[in-house]
Amino acid sequence: MSRRREEKLAERADRLAEEQAFRAAAPGGPGVEKPGRKRKAKAVEDVGAHLAPDAVPTGAPAPDGNGRAAGAGKSGRAAKSGKEKAPGRTKELFVPHRGWYGVGGGRVGYMDPPTMWRATTVQACGMWPFAAGSGSPMTGVPLGQHLFTGATVCGDPLNWFTRARYISNPSLFMLGMPGLGKSTLVNRMLIGLAATGVVPLVLGDLKPDYADTVRALGGQVISIGRGRGGINVLDPGAMGAAAARIGGEAGEVLKAEAHGRVLNMVAALVTIVRGRPMDDHEQSVLSAVLHHLRERTPEGRTVLLPDVLRVLTEGPPRVRAVTLDRGDDARYRDAVDPLHRSLLGILDGPLGDTFASETSTRIDPNAPAVCIDISGIGEADTQLTAAAMLAAWSDGLGTVAASHALADAGLAPRRWFFTVLDELWRPLRAASGIVDRIDALTRLNRSLGLGDAKITHTLKDAEALGTDADRAKARGFVERAGMVVCAGLPRTEMEDLGKVVGLSRREIELVSSWSSPPGWGVNGDNEEPPGRGRFLIKVGGRPGIPIKVAITDAERHLHNTNTRWTPNEEAVEQAAARAAQQVARAAQEGVLPGGPGTEAAGRWTA
């Protein structure tokens, strides 16, 4: 019997019991015959035929074999026989357990289920045994609900490394098909970590996906690109300022580290322009030039790339000494000319406008969040993309090193950082130097006090790299990640991933089902793919945690990766107003039916 039918039968039984109670309590007793008595008795028989014996409401007279309530016809038979029983005790008015039937009776259709609340053991410690513990991780940023149990799931690389000790490396690697919410989940981690004092660093936002969120957090957004802003790769930035503030031996160590970071950055730019790495003697020449410039440049003035070309042209003794020219100017020119040509290619080529002048906006070491927006660089400009990405990472990681140096010296509080590298496939293909930089980061982020999140589509993105060495390094990103998060992926991709992180057959089938598109009949505005917002979190050999992420309106407003496909409401209204004005003008000129001069034309036809 269906639940709806059971409710209807229960309502009829309650109504019957009420009528019987009214008749029993009415003046004259139940023996008084009233109009419609036979019809009501028939209703009693119908209800009794369909109700189980235990379905009669508590307190109602039990029906007899004829479907009538017990004692319903006894008074009538007693009247016929001339006998009448002595009056017993006064019968109480019957109140159904769901209230009186009718207007004002307080009738309820069903009992409301109890409300479920979630609380910590500190808040709800006295409510046991009415509280049930959760079997999902509760340390870190609230991510969503467990797909099967509905329990809240919390987690992020930093909290799982520092507090929960679930992972041995504060890093996250995420894979999934486009449009399933990968950036949205990382964006939630970014917001949650920022609320706990962690500084998010988006060092190269390619779309951008995180600029609006960083602005909402009160952070700093720096735009890099032609006509937007540039980075002076020779500027020591926060590391130079920290070294001057610390002073002493620790300050000199930080200066040496800043020098090495600048040298590596210029070498990376030369590698991008040439398409191959610099020679070892060229790096020695470049290092000597940078030392010469630091010693000769007045306080308060930064060194620029054109200054490096000027020193190479002049050929001071310190620079000539590392070229082994032995006083021969021809030998000196042969040693420095290849480097000179490459630097000219940087300044006069596609990178010059971005790296030839002062830094437009320096990273604020005290900002609650930082985003370096390089979305203004075109998709086809791979050289500038790689150079801007390398410069952003060099500047950002220099800021992290400076912050830790100040904290070690007792001059600033200790701060943790969380870096985001979205669309990993694009910088990986831009230049091999990116692979080396990310590879070093994944090995040293524990000592740097730095957590990171890397996002890409599939493992096949690593297979598209140019050399076997780069491909091996890229595959190591997944192997060394503390957390691996999977959105919807094809079955073949999940089977390849299972060889690295150890996925069960059930987990492979579950994640593969999330990669299916919506049905052909879907035509609503709010319809989504079946796998959007669903993720599987894997940590080592543990069983995966499937979660469902439901974003808030604020998150949806801040993080819309389909802005180019979202209609502009104001623009649509303006276009409609212009169209209405054009139609009205055309009607006045007689072009459309209804305007002046159209009466003689008769009825308008297509």
Coordinates of C-alpha atoms in Angstrom, one line a residue:
M1 CA 0.0 0.0 0.0
S2 CA 1.4 3.4 -1.0
R3 CA 2.1 6.1 1.6
R4 CA -0.4 8.4 0.0
R5 CA -3.2 5.8 0.2
E6 CA -2.3 5.1 3.9
E7 CA -2.6 8.8 4.7
K8 CA -6.0 9.0 3.0
L9 CA -7.3 6.0 4.9
A10 CA -6.0 7.3 8.1
E11 CA -7.8 10.6 7.5
R12 CA -11.1 8.9 6.8
A13 CA -10.7 6.8 9.9
D14 CA -10.0 10.0 12.0
R15 CA -13.1 11.6 10.5
L16 CA -15.2 8.5 11.3
A17 CA -14.0 8.5 14.9
E18 CA -14.8 12.2 15.3
E19 CA -18.4 11.6 14.0
Q20 CA -18.8 8.7 16.4
A21 CA -17.5 10.8 19.3
F22 CA -19.9 13.6 18.5
R23 CA -22.9 11.2 18.3
A24 CA -22.0 9.7 21.6
A25 CA -21.6 13.0 23.3
A26 CA -24.7 14.6 21.7
P27 CA -28.0 15.0 23.7
G28 CA -30.2 12.0 23.3
G29 CA -27.4 9.6 23.0
P30 CA -26.4 7.4 20.1
G31 CA -29.9 5.9 19.9
V32 CA -31.4 9.1 18.3
E33 CA -31.9 8.5 14.6
K34 CA -30.8 11.4 12.4
P35 CA -31.0 12.0 8.7
G36 CA -28.2 10.5 6.7
R37 CA -27.6 7.8 9.4
K38 CA -27.6 5.0 6.8
R39 CA -25.2 6.9 4.6
K40 CA -22.7 7.3 7.4
A41 CA -23.0 3.7 8.3
K42 CA -22.2 2.8 4.8
A43 CA -19.1 5.0 5.0
V44 CA -18.1 3.1 8.1
E45 CA -18.4 -0.2 6.3
D46 CA -16.2 1.1 3.4
V47 CA -13.5 2.3 5.8
G48 CA -13.5 -0.9 7.8
A49 CA -13.2 -3.0 4.6
H50 CA -9.9 -1.3 3.6
L51 CA -8.3 -0.6 7.0
A52 CA -6.1 -3.1 8.7
P53 CA -7.0 -3.8 12.4
D54 CA -4.1 -1.8 13.6
A55 CA -4.9 1.2 11.3
V56 CA -7.8 2.4 13.5
P57 CA -6.7 5.5 15.4
T58 CA -5.9 5.1 19.1
G59 CA -9.0 5.9 21.2
A60 CA -11.5 5.2 18.5
P61 CA -14.2 2.4 19.0
A62 CA -13.1 -0.8 17.2
P63 CA -15.3 -1.7 14.3
D64 CA -17.4 -4.9 14.6
G65 CA -17.7 -7.5 11.9
N66 CA -20.2 -5.4 9.9
G67 CA -17.9 -2.5 9.7
R68 CA -19.8 -0.6 12.4
A69 CA -18.2 0.8 15.5
A70 CA -18.6 -1.3 18.5
G71 CA -21.9 -0.4 20.3
A72 CA -23.0 1.8 17.4
G73 CA -26.4 0.0 17.0
K74 CA -26.9 -1.4 20.5
S75 CA -29.0 1.5 21.8
G76 CA -31.4 1.1 18.9
R77 CA -31.9 -2.6 19.5
A78 CA -32.5 -1.9 23.1
A79 CA -35.2 0.6 22.3
K80 CA -37.0 -2.0 20.1
S81 CA -36.9 -4.6 22.8
G82 CA -38.1 -2.1 25.4
K83 CA -35.0 -2.4 27.5
E84 CA -32.6 0.3 28.2
K85 CA -29.3 0.0 30.0
A86 CA -28.4 2.1 32.9
P87 CA -26.3 5.2 32.1
G88 CA -22.6 4.5 32.5
R89 CA -19.8 7.0 32.9
T90 CA -19.7 10.1 30.8
K91 CA -17.8 9.5 27.5
E92 CA -14.8 11.8 26.8
L93 CA -14.5 13.7 23.7
F94 CA -12.2 12.0 21.2
V95 CA -9.3 14.1 19.9
P96 CA -7.4 12.6 16.9
H97 CA -3.6 12.5 17.2
R98 CA -3.2 14.8 14.2
G99 CA -5.8 17.4 15.3
W100 CA -9.5 18.0 14.5
Y101 CA -10.6 17.7 10.9
G102 CA -11.9 21.0 9.3
V103 CA -11.2 24.7 9.6
G104 CA -9.6 25.7 12.8
G105 CA -9.1 22.2 14.0
G106 CA -5.3 22.3 13.9
R107 CA -5.2 19.4 11.4
V108 CA -1.7 18.4 10.2
G109 CA -1.1 16.3 7.1
Y110 CA 2.1 14.6 8.4
M111 CA 4.6 14.8 11.1
D112 CA 7.6 17.1 10.4
P113 CA 11.0 15.3 10.7
P114 CA 13.4 16.5 13.4
T115 CA 15.9 19.2 12.3
M116 CA 19.5 18.1 11.9
W117 CA 22.3 20.3 13.2
R118 CA 26.0 20.1 12.8
A119 CA 28.3 21.3 15.5
T120 CA 31.7 20.7 17.0
T121 CA 32.2 18.5 20.1
V122 CA 32.8 21.7 22.1
Q123 CA 29.4 23.2 21.1
A124 CA 27.4 20.0 21.3
C125 CA 29.3 18.0 23.9
G126 CA 26.3 17.6 26.2
M127 CA 23.9 16.3 23.6
W128 CA 25.2 12.8 23.4
P129 CA 23.7 10.3 22.5
F130 CA 21.6 12.5 20.3
A131 CA 24.6 13.5 18.2
A132 CA 26.5 11.3 15.7
G133 CA 30.1 11.7 14.8
S134 CA 31.2 12.3 11.3
G135 CA 33.4 9.9 9.4
S136 CA 34.8 12.4 7.0
P137 CA 37.8 14.8 7.6
M138 CA 36.8 17.9 9.5
T139 CA 40.2 19.8 9.4
G140 CA 40.7 22.6 7.0
V141 CA 38.5 24.6 4.6
P142 CA 34.9 23.4 4.3
L143 CA 34.7 22.0 0.8
G144 CA 31.3 20.4 0.5
Q145 CA 29.3 17.3 1.5
H146 CA 30.2 13.7 1.2
L147 CA 28.4 12.4 -1.9
F148 CA 27.0 9.3 -0.1
T149 CA 26.7 10.2 3.6
G150 CA 26.0 13.9 3.4
A151 CA 28.6 14.6 6.0
T152 CA 30.6 17.8 5.7
V153 CA 34.1 17.3 4.2
C154 CA 36.9 19.8 5.0
G155 CA 40.4 19.9 3.7
D156 CA 43.2 21.8 2.0
P157 CA 46.9 21.1 1.6
L158 CA 48.2 23.4 4.4
N159 CA 45.8 22.2 7.2
W160 CA 46.2 18.6 6.2
F161 CA 49.9 19.0 6.4
T162 CA 50.3 21.2 9.5
R163 CA 47.3 20.3 11.7
A164 CA 45.9 16.9 10.7
R165 CA 49.1 15.4 9.5
Y166 CA 47.3 13.5 6.8
I167 CA 49.8 14.3 4.1
S168 CA 53.6 14.7 4.1
N169 CA 53.8 17.3 1.4
P170 CA 51.6 20.5 1.3
S171 CA 50.7 20.3 -2.3
L172 CA 47.6 19.5 -4.4
F173 CA 47.3 18.3 -7.9
M174 CA 43.9 18.5 -9.7
L175 CA 42.8 16.9 -12.9
G176 CA 39.4 17.1 -14.7
M177 CA 37.6 17.9 -17.9
P178 CA 36.9 21.6 -18.7
G179 CA 33.8 23.2 -17.1
L180 CA 33.4 20.9 -14.2
G181 CA 34.4 23.3 -11.4
K182 CA 38.1 22.7 -10.8
S183 CA 38.9 26.4 -10.4
T184 CA 35.8 26.9 -8.3
L185 CA 37.0 24.3 -5.7
V186 CA 40.5 25.9 -5.6
N187 CA 38.9 29.3 -5.3
R188 CA 37.0 28.1 -2.2
M189 CA 40.3 26.9 -0.7
L190 CA 41.8 30.3 -1.5
I191 CA 39.0 32.1 0.3
G192 CA 39.0 29.8 3.3
L193 CA 42.8 29.9 3.8
A194 CA 42.8 33.7 3.5
A195 CA 40.3 33.9 6.4
T196 CA 42.9 32.0 8.6
G197 CA 45.8 34.3 7.8
V198 CA 47.4 32.4 4.9
V199 CA 48.4 34.6 2.0
P200 CA 47.2 33.3 -1.4
L201 CA 49.6 34.0 -4.3
V202 CA 48.2 33.5 -7.9
L203 CA 51.5 34.0 -9.8
G204 CA 50.2 34.1 -13.3
D205 CA 46.4 34.2 -13.7
L206 CA 45.9 33.2 -17.3
K207 CA 42.1 33.7 -17.7
P208 CA 41.8 35.5 -15.1
D209 CA 39.9 33.2 -12.6
Y210 CA 41.0 34.7 -9.3
A211 CA 41.5 38.5 -9.8
D212 CA 38.0 39.3 -8.6
T213 CA 38.3 37.1 -5.6
V214 CA 41.6 38.7 -4.6
R215 CA 40.1 42.1 -4.9
A216 CA 37.2 41.1 -2.7
L217 CA 39.6 39.9 -0.1
G218 CA 41.3 43.3 -0.1
G219 CA 44.4 41.9 -1.9
Q220 CA 46.6 43.3 -4.7
V221 CA 46.1 42.6 -8.4
I222 CA 49.0 43.4 -10.7
S223 CA 48.4 43.3 -14.5
I224 CA 51.3 42.3 -16.7
G225 CA 51.3 42.6 -20.5
R226 CA 51.9 45.0 -23.4
G227 CA 50.5 48.4 -22.5
R228 CA 49.3 47.1 -19.1
G229 CA 52.4 46.8 -16.9
G230 CA 55.9 45.3 -16.8
I231 CA 58.4 43.7 -14.5
N232 CA 62.0 44.7 -14.1
V233 CA 63.8 41.3 -13.8
L234 CA 66.9 42.9 -12.4
D235 CA 65.0 44.4 -9.5
P236 CA 65.7 42.4 -6.2
G237 CA 62.3 43.6 -5.0
A238 CA 61.2 42.4 -1.6
M239 CA 64.4 40.4 -1.0
G240 CA 66.6 43.5 -1.5
A241 CA 64.5 45.6 0.9
A242 CA 64.5 42.8 3.5
A243 CA 68.3 42.4 3.2
A244 CA 68.8 46.1 3.8
R245 CA 66.5 46.0 6.8
I246 CA 68.0 42.9 8.4
G247 CA 71.7 43.9 7.9
G248 CA 74.7 42.0 9.1
E249 CA 75.6 38.6 8.0
A250 CA 72.0 37.5 7.5
G251 CA 71.4 40.5 5.3
E252 CA 74.5 39.6 3.2
V253 CA 73.2 36.1 2.7
L254 CA 69.9 37.4 1.6
K255 CA 71.6 39.8 -0.9
A256 CA 73.6 36.8 -2.4
E257 CA 70.3 34.9 -2.7
A258 CA 68.7 37.8 -4.4
H259 CA 71.6 38.1 -6.8
G260 CA 71.3 34.4 -7.8
R261 CA 67.5 34.8 -8.3
V262 CA 68.1 37.7 -10.7
L263 CA 70.8 35.8 -12.6
N264 CA 68.5 32.8 -13.1
M265 CA 65.7 35.1 -14.3
V266 CA 67.8 36.8 -16.9
A267 CA 69.2 33.4 -18.0
A268 CA 65.6 32.1 -18.3
L269 CA 64.7 35.1 -20.6
V270 CA 67.7 34.4 -22.8
T271 CA 66.7 30.7 -23.0
I272 CA 63.2 31.7 -24.1
V273 CA 64.6 33.9 -26.9
R274 CA 67.2 31.5 -28.1
G275 CA 65.2 28.3 -27.6
R276 CA 68.2 26.7 -25.8
P277 CA 70.0 27.3 -22.5
M278 CA 72.9 29.7 -22.0
D279 CA 76.4 28.5 -22.0
D280 CA 78.3 28.3 -18.7
H281 CA 80.8 31.0 -19.6
E282 CA 78.0 33.4 -20.6
Q283 CA 76.4 33.0 -17.1
S284 CA 79.8 33.9 -15.6
V285 CA 79.9 37.0 -17.8
L286 CA 76.3 38.0 -16.8
S287 CA 77.1 37.5 -13.1
A288 CA 80.1 39.7 -13.4
V289 CA 78.1 42.4 -15.1
L290 CA 75.4 42.3 -12.4
H291 CA 78.0 42.6 -9.6
H292 CA 79.6 45.5 -11.4
L293 CA 76.2 47.3 -11.7
R294 CA 75.3 46.8 -8.1
E295 CA 78.6 48.3 -7.0
R296 CA 78.4 51.3 -9.3
T297 CA 74.7 52.1 -9.2
P298 CA 73.7 54.9 -6.8
E299 CA 71.4 54.2 -3.9
G300 CA 67.7 54.4 -4.8
R301 CA 68.2 53.7 -8.5
T302 CA 67.4 50.3 -9.9
V303 CA 69.3 48.5 -12.6
L304 CA 67.7 47.9 -16.0
L305 CA 68.4 45.6 -18.9
P306 CA 69.7 48.5 -21.1
D307 CA 72.4 49.0 -18.4
V308 CA 73.6 45.4 -18.9
L309 CA 74.1 46.1 -22.6
R310 CA 76.0 49.3 -21.8
V311 CA 78.4 47.5 -19.5
L312 CA 79.0 44.7 -22.1
T313 CA 79.8 47.4 -24.6
E314 CA 82.2 49.2 -22.3
G315 CA 84.0 46.0 -21.1
P316 CA 85.2 46.9 -17.6
P317 CA 88.1 44.9 -16.2
R318 CA 85.9 42.8 -13.9
V319 CA 83.9 41.6 -16.8
R320 CA 86.9 41.1 -19.1
A321 CA 88.6 39.0 -16.5
V322 CA 85.9 36.2 -16.7
T323 CA 86.1 36.2 -20.6
L324 CA 89.9 35.3 -20.6
D325 CA 90.5 37.9 -23.3
R326 CA 94.1 38.5 -22.1
G327 CA 94.0 42.0 -23.3
D328 CA 92.8 41.1 -26.8
D329 CA 89.6 43.1 -27.7
A330 CA 88.7 40.6 -30.4
R331 CA 88.7 37.7 -28.0
Y332 CA 86.5 39.8 -25.6
R333 CA 84.0 40.5 -28.4
D334 CA 83.9 36.9 -29.4
A335 CA 83.1 35.9 -25.9
V336 CA 80.3 38.4 -25.2
D337 CA 78.7 39.0 -28.6
P338 CA 76.3 36.0 -28.4
L339 CA 75.0 37.2 -25.1
H340 CA 74.9 40.7 -26.4
R341 CA 72.7 39.6 -29.3
S342 CA 70.3 37.7 -27.1
L343 CA 69.8 40.6 -24.8
L344 CA 69.2 42.9 -27.8
G345 CA 66.6 40.3 -28.9
I346 CA 64.9 40.6 -25.6
L347 CA 64.8 44.4 -25.7
D348 CA 63.9 44.9 -29.3
G349 CA 61.9 41.7 -29.7
P350 CA 58.5 40.6 -28.4
L351 CA 59.5 40.9 -24.7
G352 CA 61.0 44.4 -24.7
D353 CA 58.0 46.5 -23.7
T354 CA 57.4 44.2 -20.7
F355 CA 60.9 43.8 -19.3
A356 CA 62.9 46.8 -20.4
S357 CA 61.6 49.4 -17.9
E358 CA 60.9 49.8 -14.2
T359 CA 58.5 47.5 -12.5
S360 CA 55.0 49.0 -12.8
T361 CA 53.7 47.7 -9.5
R362 CA 55.7 45.9 -6.9
I363 CA 54.3 43.1 -4.8
D364 CA 53.2 44.3 -1.4
P365 CA 54.7 42.0 1.2
N366 CA 51.9 42.9 3.7
A367 CA 49.0 42.3 1.3
P368 CA 46.4 39.7 2.4
A369 CA 46.4 38.2 -1.2
V370 CA 48.3 38.8 -4.4
C371 CA 47.3 38.0 -8.0
I372 CA 49.5 38.7 -11.0
D373 CA 47.1 38.9 -13.9
I374 CA 48.7 38.0 -17.3
S375 CA 45.4 37.4 -19.1
G376 CA 46.1 40.3 -21.4
I377 CA 48.7 38.3 -23.2
G378 CA 47.4 36.6 -26.3
E379 CA 47.0 32.8 -26.5
A380 CA 49.5 32.6 -29.5
D381 CA 52.2 34.7 -27.8
T382 CA 53.9 31.7 -26.1
Q383 CA 57.2 33.5 -25.6
L384 CA 55.8 36.4 -23.7
T385 CA 53.5 34.1 -21.7
A386 CA 56.4 32.0 -20.6
A387 CA 58.6 35.0 -19.8
A388 CA 55.8 36.7 -17.8
M389 CA 55.1 33.5 -15.9
L390 CA 58.7 33.0 -15.0
A391 CA 59.1 36.6 -13.9
A392 CA 55.9 36.4 -11.8
W393 CA 57.1 33.3 -10.1
S394 CA 60.5 34.7 -9.5
D395 CA 59.1 37.9 -8.0
G396 CA 56.5 36.0 -5.9
L397 CA 58.8 33.4 -4.5
G398 CA 61.3 36.2 -3.7
T399 CA 58.6 37.9 -1.6
V400 CA 58.0 34.6 0.2
A401 CA 61.8 34.2 0.9
A402 CA 61.9 37.8 2.2
S403 CA 59.0 37.3 4.5
H404 CA 60.5 34.2 6.1
A405 CA 63.9 36.0 6.4
L406 CA 62.3 38.9 8.3
A407 CA 60.4 36.4 10.5
D408 CA 63.6 34.5 11.3
A409 CA 65.2 37.8 12.3
G410 CA 62.2 38.6 14.6
L411 CA 61.3 41.7 12.5
A412 CA 57.9 40.4 11.2
P413 CA 55.3 37.7 12.1
R414 CA 55.5 34.3 10.5
R415 CA 53.2 34.0 7.5
W416 CA 52.3 31.0 5.4
F417 CA 51.6 31.2 1.7
F418 CA 49.4 29.3 -0.8
T419 CA 50.3 29.4 -4.5
V420 CA 47.9 28.6 -7.3
L421 CA 49.0 27.5 -10.8
D422 CA 45.9 27.1 -12.9
E423 CA 45.9 25.8 -16.6
L424 CA 49.2 24.1 -16.0
W425 CA 49.4 22.8 -19.6
R426 CA 49.9 26.3 -21.0
P427 CA 53.1 27.4 -19.1
L428 CA 54.5 23.9 -19.4
R429 CA 54.4 24.1 -23.2
A430 CA 55.7 27.6 -23.3
A431 CA 59.3 27.0 -22.1
S432 CA 61.3 24.2 -20.4
G433 CA 62.4 26.6 -17.7
I434 CA 58.9 26.5 -16.2
V435 CA 59.1 22.8 -15.7
D436 CA 62.3 23.1 -13.8
R437 CA 61.0 25.9 -11.6
I438 CA 57.8 24.0 -10.7
D439 CA 59.8 20.8 -10.2
A440 CA 62.0 22.6 -7.7
L441 CA 59.0 24.0 -6.0
T442 CA 57.3 20.6 -5.5
R443 CA 60.5 19.3 -3.8
L444 CA 61.2 22.3 -1.5
N445 CA 57.8 23.7 -0.6
R446 CA 57.9 22.2 2.9
S447 CA 61.1 24.2 3.7
L448 CA 59.6 27.3 2.0
G449 CA 56.5 27.4 4.2
L450 CA 54.5 27.3 1.0
G451 CA 51.5 25.2 -0.1
D452 CA 50.6 24.9 -3.8
A453 CA 47.8 23.8 -6.0
K454 CA 48.4 22.8 -9.6
I455 CA 45.4 22.4 -12.0
T456 CA 45.3 20.8 -15.4
H457 CA 43.1 18.7 -17.6
T458 CA 44.7 15.3 -18.1
L459 CA 48.0 13.5 -17.6
K460 CA 48.4 13.6 -21.3
D461 CA 49.3 17.3 -21.0
A462 CA 52.7 16.2 -19.7
E463 CA 53.2 13.9 -22.7
A464 CA 53.1 16.9 -25.0
L465 CA 56.3 18.4 -23.7
G466 CA 59.4 18.6 -26.0
T467 CA 61.9 16.4 -24.2
D468 CA 61.9 13.2 -22.3
A469 CA 63.4 14.9 -19.3
D470 CA 60.6 17.5 -19.2
R471 CA 58.0 14.8 -19.5
A472 CA 59.5 12.8 -16.7
K473 CA 59.6 15.9 -14.5
A474 CA 55.9 16.7 -15.2
R475 CA 54.8 13.2 -14.4
G476 CA 56.5 13.5 -11.1
F477 CA 54.2 16.4 -10.1
V478 CA 51.4 13.9 -9.5
E479 CA 53.5 11.3 -7.8
R480 CA 54.8 13.9 -5.2
A481 CA 51.5 15.6 -4.6
G482 CA 50.1 15.2 -1.1
M483 CA 46.5 15.4 -2.4
V484 CA 45.2 14.4 -5.8
V485 CA 41.7 15.6 -6.6
C486 CA 39.9 14.2 -9.7
A487 CA 36.9 15.8 -11.4
G488 CA 35.2 14.0 -14.3
L489 CA 37.7 12.2 -16.5
P490 CA 37.4 9.6 -19.3
R491 CA 37.8 5.9 -18.3
T492 CA 41.2 5.6 -20.1
E493 CA 42.6 8.6 -18.3
M494 CA 41.4 7.2 -15.0
E495 CA 43.0 3.9 -15.6
D496 CA 46.3 5.6 -16.4
L497 CA 45.9 7.7 -13.2
G498 CA 45.1 4.6 -11.2
K499 CA 48.6 3.3 -11.9
V500 CA 50.0 6.4 -10.1
V501 CA 47.7 7.0 -7.2
G502 CA 46.0 3.6 -6.8
L503 CA 42.3 3.8 -7.8
S504 CA 39.8 1.0 -7.2
R505 CA 37.5 -0.2 -9.9
R506 CA 34.6 1.5 -8.2
E507 CA 36.4 4.8 -8.0
I508 CA 37.3 4.6 -11.7
E509 CA 33.7 4.0 -12.6
L510 CA 32.4 6.8 -10.4
V511 CA 34.7 9.5 -11.7
S512 CA 34.2 8.3 -15.3
S513 CA 30.5 8.7 -14.9
W514 CA 31.0 12.4 -14.1
S515 CA 32.5 13.1 -17.5
S516 CA 29.2 12.4 -19.2
P517 CA 27.5 15.4 -20.8
P518 CA 23.9 16.4 -20.0
G519 CA 21.1 14.7 -21.9
W520 CA 19.8 15.9 -25.2
G521 CA 16.5 16.9 -23.8
V522 CA 18.1 19.5 -21.4
N523 CA 17.1 23.0 -22.4
G524 CA 16.9 24.9 -19.1
D525 CA 19.1 27.9 -18.2
N526 CA 20.3 26.3 -15.0
E527 CA 21.0 22.8 -16.2
E528 CA 24.5 21.6 -15.5
P529 CA 26.6 18.6 -16.6
P530 CA 26.1 15.6 -14.2
G531 CA 29.7 15.8 -13.0
R532 CA 29.9 19.5 -12.3
G533 CA 30.9 20.2 -8.6
R534 CA 31.7 16.5 -7.9
F535 CA 35.3 15.5 -7.0
L536 CA 37.2 12.6 -5.6
I537 CA 39.9 13.3 -3.1
K538 CA 42.7 10.8 -2.9
V539 CA 45.5 10.7 -0.3
G540 CA 48.1 8.0 -0.7
G541 CA 46.5 4.5 -0.6
R542 CA 43.4 5.6 1.4
P543 CA 40.0 5.2 -0.1
G544 CA 38.9 8.2 -2.0
I545 CA 36.4 10.8 -0.6
P546 CA 33.7 11.7 -3.1
I547 CA 32.3 15.2 -2.4
K548 CA 29.6 17.5 -3.9
V549 CA 30.4 21.2 -3.9
A550 CA 27.5 23.7 -3.8
I551 CA 28.7 27.2 -4.3
T552 CA 27.1 30.3 -2.8
D553 CA 25.8 33.3 -4.7
A554 CA 28.8 35.3 -3.7
E555 CA 31.2 32.7 -5.0
R556 CA 29.2 32.4 -8.2
H557 CA 29.4 36.2 -8.7
L558 CA 33.2 36.3 -8.0
H559 CA 34.1 33.2 -10.0
N560 CA 32.5 33.0 -13.4
T561 CA 34.9 31.3 -15.9
N562 CA 32.3 31.8 -18.7
T563 CA 32.2 35.6 -18.6
R564 CA 32.5 35.9 -22.4
W565 CA 29.4 33.7 -22.8
T566 CA 27.3 35.5 -20.1
P567 CA 25.0 38.1 -21.6
N568 CA 25.3 41.7 -20.4
E569 CA 21.9 42.6 -19.1
E570 CA 22.5 46.3 -19.5
A571 CA 23.7 45.9 -23.1
V572 CA 20.7 43.7 -24.0
E573 CA 18.3 46.4 -22.6
Q574 CA 20.1 49.1 -24.5
A575 CA 20.0 47.1 -27.8
A576 CA 16.2 46.5 -27.3
A577 CA 15.7 50.2 -26.7
R578 CA 17.6 51.1 -29.9
A579 CA 15.6 48.5 -31.9
A580 CA 12.3 50.0 -30.6
Q581 CA 13.4 53.5 -31.6
Q582 CA 14.3 52.3 -35.1
V583 CA 11.0 50.6 -35.5
A584 CA 9.1 53.7 -34.4
R585 CA 11.2 55.9 -36.8
A586 CA 10.5 53.5 -39.7
A587 CA 6.8 53.5 -38.9
Q588 CA 6.7 57.3 -39.0
E589 CA 8.5 57.4 -42.4
G590 CA 6.0 54.9 -43.9
V591 CA 8.3 52.0 -44.2
L592 CA 6.3 49.8 -41.8
P593 CA 2.5 49.2 -41.8
G594 CA 0.7 51.6 -39.6
G595 CA 2.8 54.7 -40.5
P596 CA 1.8 57.7 -42.6
G597 CA 1.3 57.0 -46.3
T598 CA 0.4 53.4 -45.9
E599 CA -3.4 53.9 -46.1
A600 CA -3.5 53.8 -49.9
A601 CA -1.6 50.6 -50.0
G602 CA -4.4 48.7 -48.4
R603 CA -3.6 45.6 -46.2
W604 CA 0.1 44.9 -45.8
T605 CA 1.2 41.5 -47.0
A606 CA 4.5 39.6 -46.7

